[in-house]
Structures are given as C-alpha cells and as structure tokens.
Amino acid sequence: MWQATQPVGAINALALDIPLQATEKTRFNIAWTDLAWKQWELLPGAEHFSGTLEGSVGRWPSGGPHP
C-alpha cells in the first residue's frame, strides 16, 4: 500500500498521553501539513491536505455505541 500511494508531507506533532491508572482519560494530538497520496483501490487520492486532530477518550453518552 505504501509504495502504491506514495505518501508525502509532514507530521508536525504526534502525541498520545495514556494515564496508566486512568486509561479512560487518554488524550491525543496530531498535526499535519501538506499531506498528499495517490489513489489506491477504494482510497481516493489527496493533495495539499493539512489539519489537526486533538481530543480525549471518554465514556460515550447514553444511547451511543457501547463496546
């Protein structure tokens, strides 16, 4: 897959905080700049894709998915 999609770009931040005594309080943060990859099977290609994703893992609200 990596050879077929030929991904390029920069991951500027990648952080994962997993408290061993309270894993339900896990936090994550990722930032990327100018990512691009070629189309592969059902995965569409992309160019100049930048963004951030951050958040935490917690309990789903009532009525949401359950493990």
Short mmCIF file of C-alpha atoms in Angstrom, two decimals:
data_model
loop_
_atom_site.label_atom_id
_atom_site.label_comp_id
_atom_site.label_asym_id
_atom_site.label_seq_id
_atom_site.Cartn_x
_atom_site.Cartn_y
_atom_site.Cartn_z
CA MET A 1 0.00 0.00 0.00
CA TRP A 2 2.78 2.50 0.89
CA GLN A 3 4.51 2.00 -2.46
CA ALA A 4 1.23 2.37 -4.34
CA THR A 5 0.05 5.53 -2.56
CA GLN A 6 3.48 7.24 -2.35
CA PRO A 7 2.55 9.42 0.67
CA VAL A 8 4.40 12.72 1.21
CA GLY A 9 4.04 15.63 3.63
CA ALA A 10 4.91 16.48 7.20
CA ILE A 11 3.60 15.29 10.55
CA ASN A 12 4.30 18.31 12.77
CA ALA A 13 3.03 16.89 16.06
CA LEU A 14 2.09 13.44 17.29
CA ALA A 15 1.28 12.96 20.96
CA LEU A 16 -0.55 10.31 22.94
CA ASP A 17 -0.97 10.50 26.72
CA ILE A 18 -2.29 7.31 28.34
CA PRO A 19 -2.51 7.56 32.14
CA LEU A 20 -1.84 4.02 33.36
CA GLN A 21 -4.13 4.37 36.37
CA ALA A 22 -6.96 6.00 34.38
CA THR A 23 -6.85 4.91 30.74
CA GLU A 24 -10.30 6.43 30.16
CA LYS A 25 -8.57 9.83 30.39
CA THR A 26 -6.34 9.15 27.36
CA ARG A 27 -5.60 12.27 25.28
CA PHE A 28 -4.25 12.60 21.73
CA ASN A 29 -2.95 15.34 19.44
CA ILE A 30 -1.73 15.21 15.84
CA ALA A 31 -0.98 17.99 13.36
CA TRP A 32 0.00 17.55 9.71
CA THR A 33 0.92 19.85 6.83
CA ASP A 34 0.65 19.44 3.06
CA LEU A 35 -0.02 15.69 3.03
CA ALA A 36 -0.59 14.04 -0.34
CA TRP A 37 -1.04 10.49 -1.62
CA LYS A 38 -2.05 8.78 -4.82
CA GLN A 39 -5.34 6.94 -5.26
CA TRP A 40 -5.21 3.25 -4.33
CA GLU A 41 -8.09 0.80 -4.78
CA LEU A 42 -11.05 2.43 -2.94
CA LEU A 43 -8.92 5.06 -1.17
CA PRO A 44 -9.14 8.35 -3.08
CA GLY A 45 -6.01 10.41 -3.65
CA ALA A 46 -5.42 13.78 -2.00
CA GLU A 47 -3.15 16.80 -2.31
CA HIS A 48 -2.34 19.74 -0.01
CA PHE A 49 -4.19 18.22 2.96
CA SER A 50 -3.36 19.97 6.25
CA GLY A 51 -5.04 19.87 9.63
CA THR A 52 -5.07 18.96 13.29
CA LEU A 53 -6.88 16.43 15.40
CA GLU A 54 -6.98 16.52 19.16
CA GLY A 55 -9.22 15.14 21.82
CA SER A 56 -9.68 12.64 24.57
CA VAL A 57 -11.18 9.24 25.07
CA GLY A 58 -14.08 9.04 27.45
CA ARG A 59 -17.37 7.38 28.04
CA TRP A 60 -19.92 7.51 25.23
CA PRO A 61 -23.06 9.50 26.03
CA SER A 62 -26.06 7.35 26.87
CA GLY A 63 -27.53 5.89 23.71
CA GLY A 64 -24.17 5.93 21.94
CA PRO A 65 -22.07 2.94 20.88
CA HIS A 66 -21.03 0.51 23.57
CA PRO A 67 -18.01 -1.80 23.48
#
